[in-house]
mmCIF file of C-alpha atoms in Angstrom:
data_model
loop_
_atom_site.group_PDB
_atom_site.id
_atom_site.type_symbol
_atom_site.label_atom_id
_atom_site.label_comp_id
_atom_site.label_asym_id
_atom_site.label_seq_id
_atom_site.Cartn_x
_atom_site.Cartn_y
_atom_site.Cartn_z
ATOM 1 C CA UNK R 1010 0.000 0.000 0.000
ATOM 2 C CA UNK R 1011 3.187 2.142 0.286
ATOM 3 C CA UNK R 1012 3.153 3.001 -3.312
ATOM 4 C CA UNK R 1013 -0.463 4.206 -3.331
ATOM 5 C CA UNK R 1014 -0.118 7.256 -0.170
ATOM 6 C CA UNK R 1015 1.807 10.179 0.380
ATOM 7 C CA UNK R 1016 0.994 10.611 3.721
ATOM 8 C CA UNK R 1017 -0.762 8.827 6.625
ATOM 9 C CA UNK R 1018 -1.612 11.640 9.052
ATOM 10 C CA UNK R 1019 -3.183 10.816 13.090
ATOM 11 C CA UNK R 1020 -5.526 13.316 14.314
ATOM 12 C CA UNK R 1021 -4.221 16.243 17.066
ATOM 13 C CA UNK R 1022 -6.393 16.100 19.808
ATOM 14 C CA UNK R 1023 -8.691 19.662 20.452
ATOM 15 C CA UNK R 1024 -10.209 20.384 23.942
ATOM 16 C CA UNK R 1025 -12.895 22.274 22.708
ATOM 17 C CA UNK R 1026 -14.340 23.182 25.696
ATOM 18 C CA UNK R 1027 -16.496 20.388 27.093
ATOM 19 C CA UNK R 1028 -16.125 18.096 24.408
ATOM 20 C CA UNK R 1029 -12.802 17.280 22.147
ATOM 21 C CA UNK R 1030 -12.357 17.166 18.149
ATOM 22 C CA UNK R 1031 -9.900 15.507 16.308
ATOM 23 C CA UNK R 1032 -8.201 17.438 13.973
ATOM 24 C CA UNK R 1033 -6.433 16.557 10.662
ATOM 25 C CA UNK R 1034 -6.300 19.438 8.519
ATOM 26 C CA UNK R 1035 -4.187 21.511 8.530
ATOM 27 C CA UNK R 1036 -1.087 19.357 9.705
ATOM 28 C CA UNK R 1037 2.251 19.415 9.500
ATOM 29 C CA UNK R 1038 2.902 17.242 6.677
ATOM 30 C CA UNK R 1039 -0.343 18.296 4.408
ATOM 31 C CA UNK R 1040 -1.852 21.650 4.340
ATOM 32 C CA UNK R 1041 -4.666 21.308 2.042
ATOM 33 C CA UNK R 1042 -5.969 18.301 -0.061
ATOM 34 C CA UNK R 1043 -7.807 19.553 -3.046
ATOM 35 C CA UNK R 1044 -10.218 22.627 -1.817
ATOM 36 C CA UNK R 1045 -9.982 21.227 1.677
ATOM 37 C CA UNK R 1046 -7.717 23.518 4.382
ATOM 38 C CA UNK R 1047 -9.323 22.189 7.914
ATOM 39 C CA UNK R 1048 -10.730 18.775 8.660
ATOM 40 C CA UNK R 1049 -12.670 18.167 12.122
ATOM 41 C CA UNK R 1050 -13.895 14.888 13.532
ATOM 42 C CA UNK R 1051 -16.522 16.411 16.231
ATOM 43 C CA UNK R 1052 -16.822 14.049 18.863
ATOM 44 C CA UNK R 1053 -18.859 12.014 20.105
ATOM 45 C CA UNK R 1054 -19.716 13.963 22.613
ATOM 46 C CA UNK R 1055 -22.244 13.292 25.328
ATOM 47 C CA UNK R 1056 -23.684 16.444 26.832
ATOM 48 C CA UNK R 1057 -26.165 16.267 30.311
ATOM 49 C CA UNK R 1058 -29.195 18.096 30.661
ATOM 50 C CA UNK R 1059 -28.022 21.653 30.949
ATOM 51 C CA UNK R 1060 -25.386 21.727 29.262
ATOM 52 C CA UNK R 1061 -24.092 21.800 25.198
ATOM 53 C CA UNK R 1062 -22.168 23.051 22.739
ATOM 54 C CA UNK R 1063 -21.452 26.860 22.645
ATOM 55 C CA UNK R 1064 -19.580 28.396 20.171
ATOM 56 C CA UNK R 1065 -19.709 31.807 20.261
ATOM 57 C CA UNK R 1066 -19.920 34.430 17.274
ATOM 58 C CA UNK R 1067 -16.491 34.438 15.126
ATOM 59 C CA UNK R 1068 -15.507 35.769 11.390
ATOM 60 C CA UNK R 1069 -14.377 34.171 8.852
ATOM 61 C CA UNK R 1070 -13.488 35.276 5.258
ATOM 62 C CA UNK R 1071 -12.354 33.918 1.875
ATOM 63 C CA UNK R 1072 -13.683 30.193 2.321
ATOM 64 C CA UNK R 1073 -16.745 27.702 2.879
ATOM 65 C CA UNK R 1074 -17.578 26.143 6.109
ATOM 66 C CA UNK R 1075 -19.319 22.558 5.528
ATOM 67 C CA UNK R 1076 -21.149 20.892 8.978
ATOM 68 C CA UNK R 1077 -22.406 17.439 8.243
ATOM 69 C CA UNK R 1078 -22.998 15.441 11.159
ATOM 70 C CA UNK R 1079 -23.752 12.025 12.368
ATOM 71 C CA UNK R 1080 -25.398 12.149 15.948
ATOM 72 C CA UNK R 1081 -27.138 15.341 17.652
ATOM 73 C CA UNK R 1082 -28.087 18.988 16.424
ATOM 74 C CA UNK R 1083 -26.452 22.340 15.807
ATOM 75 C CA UNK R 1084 -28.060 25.683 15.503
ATOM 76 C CA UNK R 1085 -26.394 28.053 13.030
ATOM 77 C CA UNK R 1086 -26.634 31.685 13.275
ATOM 78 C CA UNK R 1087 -24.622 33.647 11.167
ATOM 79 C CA UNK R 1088 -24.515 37.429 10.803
ATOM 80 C CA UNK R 1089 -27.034 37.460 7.197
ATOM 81 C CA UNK R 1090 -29.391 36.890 9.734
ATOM 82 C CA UNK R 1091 -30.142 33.001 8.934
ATOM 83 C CA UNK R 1092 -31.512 30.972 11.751
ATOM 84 C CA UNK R 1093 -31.034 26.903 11.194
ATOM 85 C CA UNK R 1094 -30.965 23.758 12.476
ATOM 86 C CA UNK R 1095 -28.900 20.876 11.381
ATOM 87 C CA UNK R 1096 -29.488 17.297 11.985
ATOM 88 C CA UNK R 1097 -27.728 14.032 11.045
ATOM 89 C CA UNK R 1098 -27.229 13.364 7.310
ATOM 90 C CA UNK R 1099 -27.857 17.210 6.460
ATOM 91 C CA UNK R 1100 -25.400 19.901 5.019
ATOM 92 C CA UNK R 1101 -24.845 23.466 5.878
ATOM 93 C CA UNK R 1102 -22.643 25.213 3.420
ATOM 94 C CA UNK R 1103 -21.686 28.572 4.507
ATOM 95 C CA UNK R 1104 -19.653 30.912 2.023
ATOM 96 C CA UNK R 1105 -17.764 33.591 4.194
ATOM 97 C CA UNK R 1106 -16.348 35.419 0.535
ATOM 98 C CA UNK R 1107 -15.754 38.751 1.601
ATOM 99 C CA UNK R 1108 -16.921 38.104 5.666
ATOM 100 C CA UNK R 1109 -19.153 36.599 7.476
ATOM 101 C CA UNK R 1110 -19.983 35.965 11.320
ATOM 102 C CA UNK R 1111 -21.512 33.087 12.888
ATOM 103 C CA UNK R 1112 -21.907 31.087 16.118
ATOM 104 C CA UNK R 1113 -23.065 27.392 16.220
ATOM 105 C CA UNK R 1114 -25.155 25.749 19.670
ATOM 106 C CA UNK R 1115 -26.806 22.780 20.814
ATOM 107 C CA UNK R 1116 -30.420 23.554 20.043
ATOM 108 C CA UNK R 1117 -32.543 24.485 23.172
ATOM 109 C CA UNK R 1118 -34.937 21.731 22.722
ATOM 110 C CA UNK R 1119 -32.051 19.291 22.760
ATOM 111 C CA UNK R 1120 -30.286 21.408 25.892
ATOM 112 C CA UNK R 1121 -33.298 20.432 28.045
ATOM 113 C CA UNK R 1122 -32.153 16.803 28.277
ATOM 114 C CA UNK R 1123 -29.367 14.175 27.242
ATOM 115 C CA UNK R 1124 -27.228 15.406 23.959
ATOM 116 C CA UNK R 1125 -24.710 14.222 21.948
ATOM 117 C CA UNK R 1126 -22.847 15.209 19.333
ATOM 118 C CA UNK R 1127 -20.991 13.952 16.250
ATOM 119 C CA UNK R 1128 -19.965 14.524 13.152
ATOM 120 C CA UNK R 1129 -17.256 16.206 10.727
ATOM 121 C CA UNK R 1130 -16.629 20.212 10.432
ATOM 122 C CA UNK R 1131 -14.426 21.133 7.147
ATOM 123 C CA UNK R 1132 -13.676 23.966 5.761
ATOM 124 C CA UNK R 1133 -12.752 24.253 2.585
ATOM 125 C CA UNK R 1134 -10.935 27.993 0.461
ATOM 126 C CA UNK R 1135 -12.614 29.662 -2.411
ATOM 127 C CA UNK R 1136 -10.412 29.950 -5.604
ATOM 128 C CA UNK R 1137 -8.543 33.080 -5.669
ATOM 129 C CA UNK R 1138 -11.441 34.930 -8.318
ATOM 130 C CA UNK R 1139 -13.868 34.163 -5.893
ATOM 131 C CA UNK R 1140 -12.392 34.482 -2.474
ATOM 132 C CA UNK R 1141 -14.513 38.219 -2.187
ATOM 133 C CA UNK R 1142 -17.807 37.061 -3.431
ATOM 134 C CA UNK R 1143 -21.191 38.273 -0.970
ATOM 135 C CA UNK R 1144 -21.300 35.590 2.010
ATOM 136 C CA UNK R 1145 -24.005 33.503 1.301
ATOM 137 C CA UNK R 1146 -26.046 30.046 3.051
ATOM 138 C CA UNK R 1147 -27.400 27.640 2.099
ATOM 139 C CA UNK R 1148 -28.967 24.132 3.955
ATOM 140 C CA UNK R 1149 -29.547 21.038 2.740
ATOM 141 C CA UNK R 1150 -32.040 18.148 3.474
ATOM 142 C CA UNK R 1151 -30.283 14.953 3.539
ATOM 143 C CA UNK R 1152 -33.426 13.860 1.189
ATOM 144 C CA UNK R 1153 -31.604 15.921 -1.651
ATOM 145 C CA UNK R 1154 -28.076 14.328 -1.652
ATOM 146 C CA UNK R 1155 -27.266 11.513 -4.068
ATOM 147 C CA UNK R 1156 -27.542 7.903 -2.613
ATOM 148 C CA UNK R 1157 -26.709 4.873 -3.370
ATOM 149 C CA UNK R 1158 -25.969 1.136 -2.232
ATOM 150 C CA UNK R 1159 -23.622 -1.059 -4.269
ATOM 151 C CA UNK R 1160 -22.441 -4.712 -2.858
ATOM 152 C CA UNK R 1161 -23.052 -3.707 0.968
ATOM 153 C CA UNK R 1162 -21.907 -0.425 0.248
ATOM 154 C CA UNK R 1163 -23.911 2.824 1.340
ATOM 155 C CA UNK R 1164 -22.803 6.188 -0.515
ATOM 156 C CA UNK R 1165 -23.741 9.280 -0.027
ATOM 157 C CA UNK R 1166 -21.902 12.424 -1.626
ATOM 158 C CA UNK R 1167 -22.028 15.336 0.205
ATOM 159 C CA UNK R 1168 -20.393 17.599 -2.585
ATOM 160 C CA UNK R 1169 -19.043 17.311 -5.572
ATOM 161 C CA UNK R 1170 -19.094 14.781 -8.356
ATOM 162 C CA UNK R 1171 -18.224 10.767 -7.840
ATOM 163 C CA UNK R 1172 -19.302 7.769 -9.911
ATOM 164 C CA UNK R 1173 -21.224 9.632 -12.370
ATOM 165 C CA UNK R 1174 -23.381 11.432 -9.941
ATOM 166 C CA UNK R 1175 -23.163 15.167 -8.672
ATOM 167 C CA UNK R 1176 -24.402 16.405 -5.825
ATOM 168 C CA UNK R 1177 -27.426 19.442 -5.286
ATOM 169 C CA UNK R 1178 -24.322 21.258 -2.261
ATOM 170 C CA UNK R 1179 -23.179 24.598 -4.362
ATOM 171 C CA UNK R 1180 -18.916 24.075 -4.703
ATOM 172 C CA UNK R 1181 -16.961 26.620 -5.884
ATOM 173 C CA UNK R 1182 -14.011 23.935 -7.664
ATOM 174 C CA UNK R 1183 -13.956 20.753 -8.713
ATOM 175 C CA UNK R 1184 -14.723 18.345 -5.276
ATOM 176 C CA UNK R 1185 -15.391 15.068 -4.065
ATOM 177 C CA UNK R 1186 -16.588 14.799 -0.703
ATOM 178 C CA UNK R 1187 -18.436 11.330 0.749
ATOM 179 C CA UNK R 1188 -19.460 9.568 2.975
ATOM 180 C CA UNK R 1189 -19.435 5.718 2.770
ATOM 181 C CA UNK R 1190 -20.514 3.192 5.039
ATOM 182 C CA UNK R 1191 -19.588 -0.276 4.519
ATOM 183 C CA UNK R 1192 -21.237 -4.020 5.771
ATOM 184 C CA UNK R 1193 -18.714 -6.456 7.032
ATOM 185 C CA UNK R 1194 -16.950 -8.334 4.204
ATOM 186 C CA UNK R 1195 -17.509 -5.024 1.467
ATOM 187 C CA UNK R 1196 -15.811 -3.419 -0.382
ATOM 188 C CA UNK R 1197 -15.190 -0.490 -2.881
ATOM 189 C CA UNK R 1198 -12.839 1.178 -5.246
ATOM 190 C CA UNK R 1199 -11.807 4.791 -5.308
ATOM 191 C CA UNK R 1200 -10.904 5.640 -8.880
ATOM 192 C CA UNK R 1201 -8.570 8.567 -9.874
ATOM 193 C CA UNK R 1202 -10.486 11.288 -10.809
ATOM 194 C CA UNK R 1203 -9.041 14.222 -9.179
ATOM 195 C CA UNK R 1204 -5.690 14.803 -8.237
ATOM 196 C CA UNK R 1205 -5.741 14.832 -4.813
ATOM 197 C CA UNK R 1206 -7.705 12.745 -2.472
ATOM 198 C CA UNK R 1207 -7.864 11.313 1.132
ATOM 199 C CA UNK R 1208 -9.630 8.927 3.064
ATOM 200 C CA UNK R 1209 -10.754 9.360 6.836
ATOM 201 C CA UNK R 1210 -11.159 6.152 9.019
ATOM 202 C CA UNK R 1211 -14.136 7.427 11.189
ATOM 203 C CA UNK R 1212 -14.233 3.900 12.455
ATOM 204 C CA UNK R 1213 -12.061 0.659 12.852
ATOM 205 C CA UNK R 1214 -12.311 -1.966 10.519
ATOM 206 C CA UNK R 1215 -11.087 -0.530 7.649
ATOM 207 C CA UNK R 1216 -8.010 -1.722 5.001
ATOM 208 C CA UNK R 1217 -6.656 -0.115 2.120
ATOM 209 C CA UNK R 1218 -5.286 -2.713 -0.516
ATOM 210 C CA UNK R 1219 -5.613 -5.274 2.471
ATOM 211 C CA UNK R 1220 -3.551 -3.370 4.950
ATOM 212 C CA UNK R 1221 -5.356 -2.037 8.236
ATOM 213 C CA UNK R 1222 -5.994 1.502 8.710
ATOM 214 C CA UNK R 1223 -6.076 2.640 12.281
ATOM 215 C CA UNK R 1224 -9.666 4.528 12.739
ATOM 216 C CA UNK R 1225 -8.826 8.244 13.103
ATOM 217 C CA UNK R 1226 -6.281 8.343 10.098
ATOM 218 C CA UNK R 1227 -5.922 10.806 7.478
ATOM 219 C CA UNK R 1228 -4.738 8.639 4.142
ATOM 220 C CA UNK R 1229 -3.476 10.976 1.702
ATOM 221 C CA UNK R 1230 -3.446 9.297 -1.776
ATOM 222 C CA UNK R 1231 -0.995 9.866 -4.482
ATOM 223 C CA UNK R 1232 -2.096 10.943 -7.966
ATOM 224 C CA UNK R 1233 -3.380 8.839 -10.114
ATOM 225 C CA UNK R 1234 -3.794 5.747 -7.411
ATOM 226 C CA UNK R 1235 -6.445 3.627 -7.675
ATOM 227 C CA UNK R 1236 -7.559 2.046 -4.513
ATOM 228 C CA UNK R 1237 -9.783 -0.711 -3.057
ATOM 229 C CA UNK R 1238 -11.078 -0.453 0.311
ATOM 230 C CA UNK R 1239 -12.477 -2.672 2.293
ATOM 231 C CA UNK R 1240 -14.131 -3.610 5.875
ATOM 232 C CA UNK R 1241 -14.173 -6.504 8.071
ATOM 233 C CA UNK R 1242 -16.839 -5.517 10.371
ATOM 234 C CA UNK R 1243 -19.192 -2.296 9.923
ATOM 235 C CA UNK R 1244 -17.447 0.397 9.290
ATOM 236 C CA UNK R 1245 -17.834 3.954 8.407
ATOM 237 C CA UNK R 1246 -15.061 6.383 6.098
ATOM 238 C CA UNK R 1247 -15.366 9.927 5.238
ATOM 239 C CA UNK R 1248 -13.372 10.557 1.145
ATOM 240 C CA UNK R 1249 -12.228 14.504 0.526
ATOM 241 C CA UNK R 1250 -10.503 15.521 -2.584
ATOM 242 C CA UNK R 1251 -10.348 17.434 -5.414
ATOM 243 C CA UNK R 1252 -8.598 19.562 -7.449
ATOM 244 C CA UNK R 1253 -5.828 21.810 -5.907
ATOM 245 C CA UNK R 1254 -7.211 25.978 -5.400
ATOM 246 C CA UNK R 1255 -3.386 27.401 -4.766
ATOM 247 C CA UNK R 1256 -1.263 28.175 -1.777
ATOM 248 C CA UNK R 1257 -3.351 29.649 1.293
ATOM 249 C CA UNK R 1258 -2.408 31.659 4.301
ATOM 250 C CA UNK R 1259 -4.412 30.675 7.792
ATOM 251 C CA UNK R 1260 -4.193 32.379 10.601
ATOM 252 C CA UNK R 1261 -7.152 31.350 13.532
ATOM 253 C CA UNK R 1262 -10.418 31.250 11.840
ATOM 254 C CA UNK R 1263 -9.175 33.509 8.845
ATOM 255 C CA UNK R 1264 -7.900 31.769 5.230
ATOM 256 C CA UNK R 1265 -6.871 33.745 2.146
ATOM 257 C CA UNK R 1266 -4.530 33.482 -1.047
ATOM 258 C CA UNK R 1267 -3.406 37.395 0.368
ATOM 259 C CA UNK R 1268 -1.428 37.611 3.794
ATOM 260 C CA UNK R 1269 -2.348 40.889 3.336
ATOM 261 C CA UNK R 1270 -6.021 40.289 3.521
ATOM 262 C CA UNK R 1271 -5.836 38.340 6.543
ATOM 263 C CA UNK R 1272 -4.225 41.417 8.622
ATOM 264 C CA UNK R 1273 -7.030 43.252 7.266
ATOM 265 C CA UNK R 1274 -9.725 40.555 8.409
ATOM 266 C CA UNK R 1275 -8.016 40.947 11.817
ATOM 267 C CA UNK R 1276 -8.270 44.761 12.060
ATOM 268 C CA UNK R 1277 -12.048 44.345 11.000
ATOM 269 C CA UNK R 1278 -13.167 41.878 13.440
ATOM 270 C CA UNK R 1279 -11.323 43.749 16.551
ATOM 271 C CA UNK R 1280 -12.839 46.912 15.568
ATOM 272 C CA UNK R 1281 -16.226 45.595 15.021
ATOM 273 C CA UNK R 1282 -16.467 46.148 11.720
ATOM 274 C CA UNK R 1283 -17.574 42.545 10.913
ATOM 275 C CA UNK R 1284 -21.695 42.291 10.763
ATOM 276 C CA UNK R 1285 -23.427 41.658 13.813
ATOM 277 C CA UNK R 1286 -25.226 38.225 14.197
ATOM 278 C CA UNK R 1287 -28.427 38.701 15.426
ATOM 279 C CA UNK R 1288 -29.595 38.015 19.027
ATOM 280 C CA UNK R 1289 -26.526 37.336 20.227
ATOM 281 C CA UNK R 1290 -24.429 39.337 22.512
ATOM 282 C CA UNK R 1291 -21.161 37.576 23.018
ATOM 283 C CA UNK R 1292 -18.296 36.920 20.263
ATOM 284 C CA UNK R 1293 -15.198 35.835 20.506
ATOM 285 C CA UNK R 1294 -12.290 38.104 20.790
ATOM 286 C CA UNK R 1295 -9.641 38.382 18.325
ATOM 287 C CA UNK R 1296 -6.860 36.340 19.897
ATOM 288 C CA UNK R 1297 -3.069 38.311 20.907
ATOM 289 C CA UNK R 1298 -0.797 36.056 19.144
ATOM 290 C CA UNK R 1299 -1.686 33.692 16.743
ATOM 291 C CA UNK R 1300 -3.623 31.077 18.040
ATOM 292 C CA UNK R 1301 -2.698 27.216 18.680
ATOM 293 C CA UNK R 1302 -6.443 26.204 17.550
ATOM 294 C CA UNK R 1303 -9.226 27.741 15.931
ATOM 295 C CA UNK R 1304 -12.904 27.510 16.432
ATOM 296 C CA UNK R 1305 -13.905 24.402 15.176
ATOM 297 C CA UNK R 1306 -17.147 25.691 13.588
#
């Protein structure tokens, strides 16, 4: 399987205040694969009555956030003024473009008793021509993305285009993004139609070519590798990908082909020049140096 990855990456660990992530992107070794500059594994997180996620209002500019999640509920408010729920196999796609401020709870219905909380946060950075477009949302049912079963394999692609079928989710370059669940003793092949792909192990059980995966691994794939992978119990893998948008510059919760933009994005947010979200009162303060983790939302 050597010859078929460029990197196998393991997840730094995120206390995110009451509940951890696992992070992947960005790392050390990989930055960005395709579109895709951050790479979250939320979870899962059990929450008691009382008590739930919080993330308070913070900007962002120049990409996409993408919230899909397995278990439990989120509320999105962003500074547009949109007001939405999300619940397992649904998609929020938020465009930041020229700036855009949001905060993401636990729901108060699902506050008021027992909640948990799963699922994967990425982000992904607009090409360069459309890094200042007008922040935009949009939600998704999980009735209106592509699925499919094929020999004990579930598919369902969250964005993009794979095996001849495209997904409703707006993207901004060419992307694959799924997520495939697989019945003990399946299997599938990845074929090589972008240039750069990876595969997350969101469970164990997994091989690639016939060679365990560890669950909580990155597997970046080299060009042009076609891959077969398979499971020996259920199991449950997340593929990213696409085509590469051009170096990026991060800094906190801030992405942009310009350093220059980013020090700009900074002055903006701590002199409260970002949009308001409505009915909220907090935010989160521009941090003093740069930060050792962002926001995960």
């Amino acid at each position: 399987m050597v010859d078929l990855l460029t990197h196998l990456i393991e997840p730094h660990i995120q206390d995110l205040g009451g509940f951890e992530a696992r992070r992947l992107l960005p790392s050390a070794a990989v930055t960005m694969v395709g579109s895709f500059i951050f790479f979250d594994h939320l979870g899962p997180a059990e929450f008691p009555p009382g008590q739930g996620v919080d993330v308070r209002p913070h900007p962002h500019i120049n990409l996409a956030t993408v919230t899909y999640l397995f278990e439990g509920a989120l509320m999105h408010r962003d500074s547009l003024g949109t007001v939405q729920e999300i619940r397992p196999g649904e998609v929020n796609w938020m465009t930041a473009g020229r700036g855009i401020a949001h905060s993401e709870r636990t729901p108060d219905n699902d506050r008021n008793r027992e909640a948990t909380l799963h699922g994967i946060q990425t982000w992904v950075a607009l090409p360069a021509e459309a890094e200042e477009t007008e922040p935009s949302f949009e939600h998704y049912p999980a009735s209106d993305l592509p699925k499919w079963e094929a020999d004990g394999v579930e598919f369902t692609l969250i964005a993009g285009t794979a095996y001849n079928r495209t997904s409703p989710v707006q993207t901004f370059s060419p992307t694959i993004y799924l997520d495939v669940q697989l019945a003990p003793g399946s299997k599938f092949t990845l074929p090589s139609d972008y240039s750069e792909r990876a595969i997350y192990t969101v469970t164990p059980g997994l091989q690639i070519e016939g060679t365990e995966i560890e669950q909580h691994r990155l597997v970046v794939l080299k060009a042009g590798a076609v891959v077969s992978i398979s499971a020996d119990r259920t199991a449950r893998c997340m593929v990213i990908g696409g085509e590469p948008v051009g170096d990026r510059t991060k800094w906190w919760n801030f992405v942009s082909s310009r350093p220059e933009r980013i020090d700009r994005a900074k002055q903006d947010w701590q002199q409260g020049r970002f949009e308001p979200v409505p009915g909220e009162t907090e935010f989160i303060p521009l941090p003093a140096e740069p930060p050792h983790q962002e926001q995960p939302l």
